[in-house]
């Protein structure tokens, strides 16, 4: 479904991504792990078309070459990003934020079905439809951000640190919701600090260090890998 090779990205002299290559198959949930500054957010932004990267990069998504495609066309093809910090419109209501997410080629014709789907997934948002997003808790805002991305009917949902700053109980709910989204057939690419919970719902993981992918494996193998345990789980 998604294949990339030789994706390099620099901020001035700083090389944030160094010839990154990987693949994600249809229906897969893949987690990208790595320390702060490893380049995980840069990778998701590059895939979404929100950062400039090397001309040599090759990116195909559902059979199309998207390496030079603008961001909105990637969304039309079914590639949607829930950015770190969520990127919501705080002065607008939940409903209006959702409608903005539906304004895409796939989202428009299925606006009603998608709305019903996301409100079933997040029943709280049905009750809060008129509430201004800026007045909601962090966990509620994360729900709105994911719901908005789903309104574009994505084939691949990319999530940048969805559990960041959320209380443990809310994190648990969030991962349950991601499991339901996965079960509905949407593929996911997730950047997370919460290694255990994210690998718990994933098929595979990649490990990034200073702009490179330095390891990969099946989620259950990574979870039982003693080196990974030591590096990211704080145990050995
Ligand atoms: P974190 O988990 O802390 O967000 P990350 O793995 O997502 O880390 P990135 O945010 O992709 O890492 O950043 C990779 C490197 O690029 C870091 O050294 C960061 O300081 C740098 N960087 C990121 N964005 C910019 C920018 N807009 N301008 C300059 N440098 C940047």
mmCIF file of N, CA and C and ligand atoms in Angstrom, residues 11 14 16 34-43 45 51 84 160-161 191 193, ligand 1:
data_model
loop_
_atom_site.group_PDB
_atom_site.id
_atom_site.type_symbol
_atom_site.label_atom_id
_atom_site.label_comp_id
_atom_site.label_asym_id
_atom_site.label_seq_id
_atom_site.Cartn_x
_atom_site.Cartn_y
_atom_site.Cartn_z
ATOM 1 N N UNK A 11 16.880 20.129 7.516
ATOM 2 C CA UNK A 11 16.489 21.468 7.957
ATOM 3 C C UNK A 11 17.784 22.267 7.963
ATOM 4 N N UNK A 14 21.074 20.546 8.991
ATOM 5 C CA UNK A 14 20.773 19.376 9.825
ATOM 6 C C UNK A 14 20.016 18.310 9.037
ATOM 7 N N UNK A 16 17.747 15.535 8.974
ATOM 8 C CA UNK A 16 16.779 14.926 9.911
ATOM 9 C C UNK A 16 16.355 13.533 9.463
ATOM 10 N N UNK A 34 11.391 5.476 18.531
ATOM 11 C CA UNK A 34 12.694 6.134 18.506
ATOM 12 C C UNK A 34 12.723 7.265 19.508
ATOM 13 N N UNK A 35 13.922 7.648 19.910
ATOM 14 C CA UNK A 35 14.079 8.691 20.915
ATOM 15 C C UNK A 35 13.633 10.044 20.350
ATOM 16 N N UNK A 36 13.493 11.035 21.232
ATOM 17 C CA UNK A 36 13.184 12.396 20.780
ATOM 18 C C UNK A 36 14.224 12.843 19.780
ATOM 19 N N UNK A 37 13.756 13.451 18.696
ATOM 20 C CA UNK A 37 14.690 13.989 17.700
ATOM 21 C C UNK A 37 15.172 12.973 16.689
ATOM 22 N N UNK A 38 14.670 11.726 16.755
ATOM 23 C CA UNK A 38 15.116 10.688 15.814
ATOM 24 C C UNK A 38 14.651 10.957 14.386
ATOM 25 N N UNK A 39 13.596 11.768 14.246
ATOM 26 C CA UNK A 39 13.097 12.094 12.912
ATOM 27 C C UNK A 39 11.712 11.538 12.619
ATOM 28 N N UNK A 40 11.038 11.047 13.650
ATOM 29 C CA UNK A 40 9.749 10.377 13.441
ATOM 30 C C UNK A 40 8.680 11.350 12.917
ATOM 31 N N UNK A 41 8.574 12.512 13.551
ATOM 32 C CA UNK A 41 7.567 13.495 13.097
ATOM 33 C C UNK A 41 7.904 13.979 11.698
ATOM 34 N N UNK A 42 9.185 14.189 11.443
ATOM 35 C CA UNK A 42 9.598 14.652 10.114
ATOM 36 C C UNK A 42 9.185 13.648 9.054
ATOM 37 N N UNK A 43 9.300 12.370 9.382
ATOM 38 C CA UNK A 43 8.928 11.317 8.432
ATOM 39 C C UNK A 43 7.429 11.386 8.111
ATOM 40 N N UNK A 45 5.422 13.945 8.445
ATOM 41 C CA UNK A 45 5.109 15.192 7.728
ATOM 42 C C UNK A 45 5.546 15.098 6.268
ATOM 43 N N UNK A 51 6.457 18.673 4.219
ATOM 44 C CA UNK A 51 7.869 19.103 4.310
ATOM 45 C C UNK A 51 8.531 18.819 2.967
ATOM 46 N N UNK A 84 1.021 15.938 15.445
ATOM 47 C CA UNK A 84 1.327 16.171 16.862
ATOM 48 C C UNK A 84 0.752 17.549 17.192
ATOM 49 N N UNK A 160 0.627 11.045 14.868
ATOM 50 C CA UNK A 160 1.888 11.470 15.481
ATOM 51 C C UNK A 160 1.688 11.653 16.983
ATOM 52 N N UNK A 161 2.223 10.727 17.741
ATOM 53 C CA UNK A 161 2.149 10.761 19.207
ATOM 54 C C UNK A 161 0.740 11.023 19.743
ATOM 55 N N UNK A 191 3.383 6.985 15.228
ATOM 56 C CA UNK A 191 4.582 7.372 15.963
ATOM 57 C C UNK A 191 4.177 7.478 17.425
ATOM 58 N N UNK A 193 5.518 7.295 21.798
ATOM 59 C CA UNK A 193 6.473 7.093 22.887
ATOM 60 C C UNK A 193 6.003 5.926 23.767
HETATM 61 P P1 LIG B 1 10.064 14.172 18.910
HETATM 62 O O1 LIG B 1 9.535 12.903 19.436
HETATM 63 O O2 LIG B 1 10.861 14.940 19.913
HETATM 64 O O3 LIG B 1 9.069 15.009 18.160
HETATM 65 P P2 LIG B 1 11.041 13.173 16.413
HETATM 66 O O4 LIG B 1 11.661 11.826 16.341
HETATM 67 O O5 LIG B 1 9.640 13.284 15.949
HETATM 68 O O6 LIG B 1 11.184 13.727 17.849
HETATM 69 P P3 LIG B 1 11.603 15.284 14.576
HETATM 70 O O7 LIG B 1 10.599 16.207 15.195
HETATM 71 O O8 LIG B 1 11.273 14.692 13.278
HETATM 72 O O9 LIG B 1 11.977 14.126 15.589
HETATM 73 O O10 LIG B 1 12.976 16.064 14.470
HETATM 74 C C1 LIG B 1 14.152 15.481 13.907
HETATM 75 C C2 LIG B 1 15.276 16.489 14.020
HETATM 76 O O11 LIG B 1 15.034 17.601 13.158
HETATM 77 C C3 LIG B 1 15.461 17.067 15.412
HETATM 78 O O12 LIG B 1 16.843 17.231 15.639
HETATM 79 C C4 LIG B 1 14.753 18.406 15.341
HETATM 80 O O13 LIG B 1 15.336 19.326 16.229
HETATM 81 C C5 LIG B 1 14.978 18.825 13.909
HETATM 82 N N1 LIG B 1 13.862 19.623 13.391
HETATM 83 C C6 LIG B 1 12.558 19.250 13.339
HETATM 84 N N2 LIG B 1 11.810 20.216 12.772
HETATM 85 C C7 LIG B 1 12.630 21.231 12.466
HETATM 86 C C8 LIG B 1 12.470 22.522 11.863
HETATM 87 N N3 LIG B 1 11.285 22.945 11.439
HETATM 88 N N4 LIG B 1 13.591 23.288 11.734
HETATM 89 C C9 LIG B 1 14.793 22.864 12.152
HETATM 90 N N5 LIG B 1 15.028 21.651 12.708
HETATM 91 C C10 LIG B 1 13.976 20.858 12.866
#
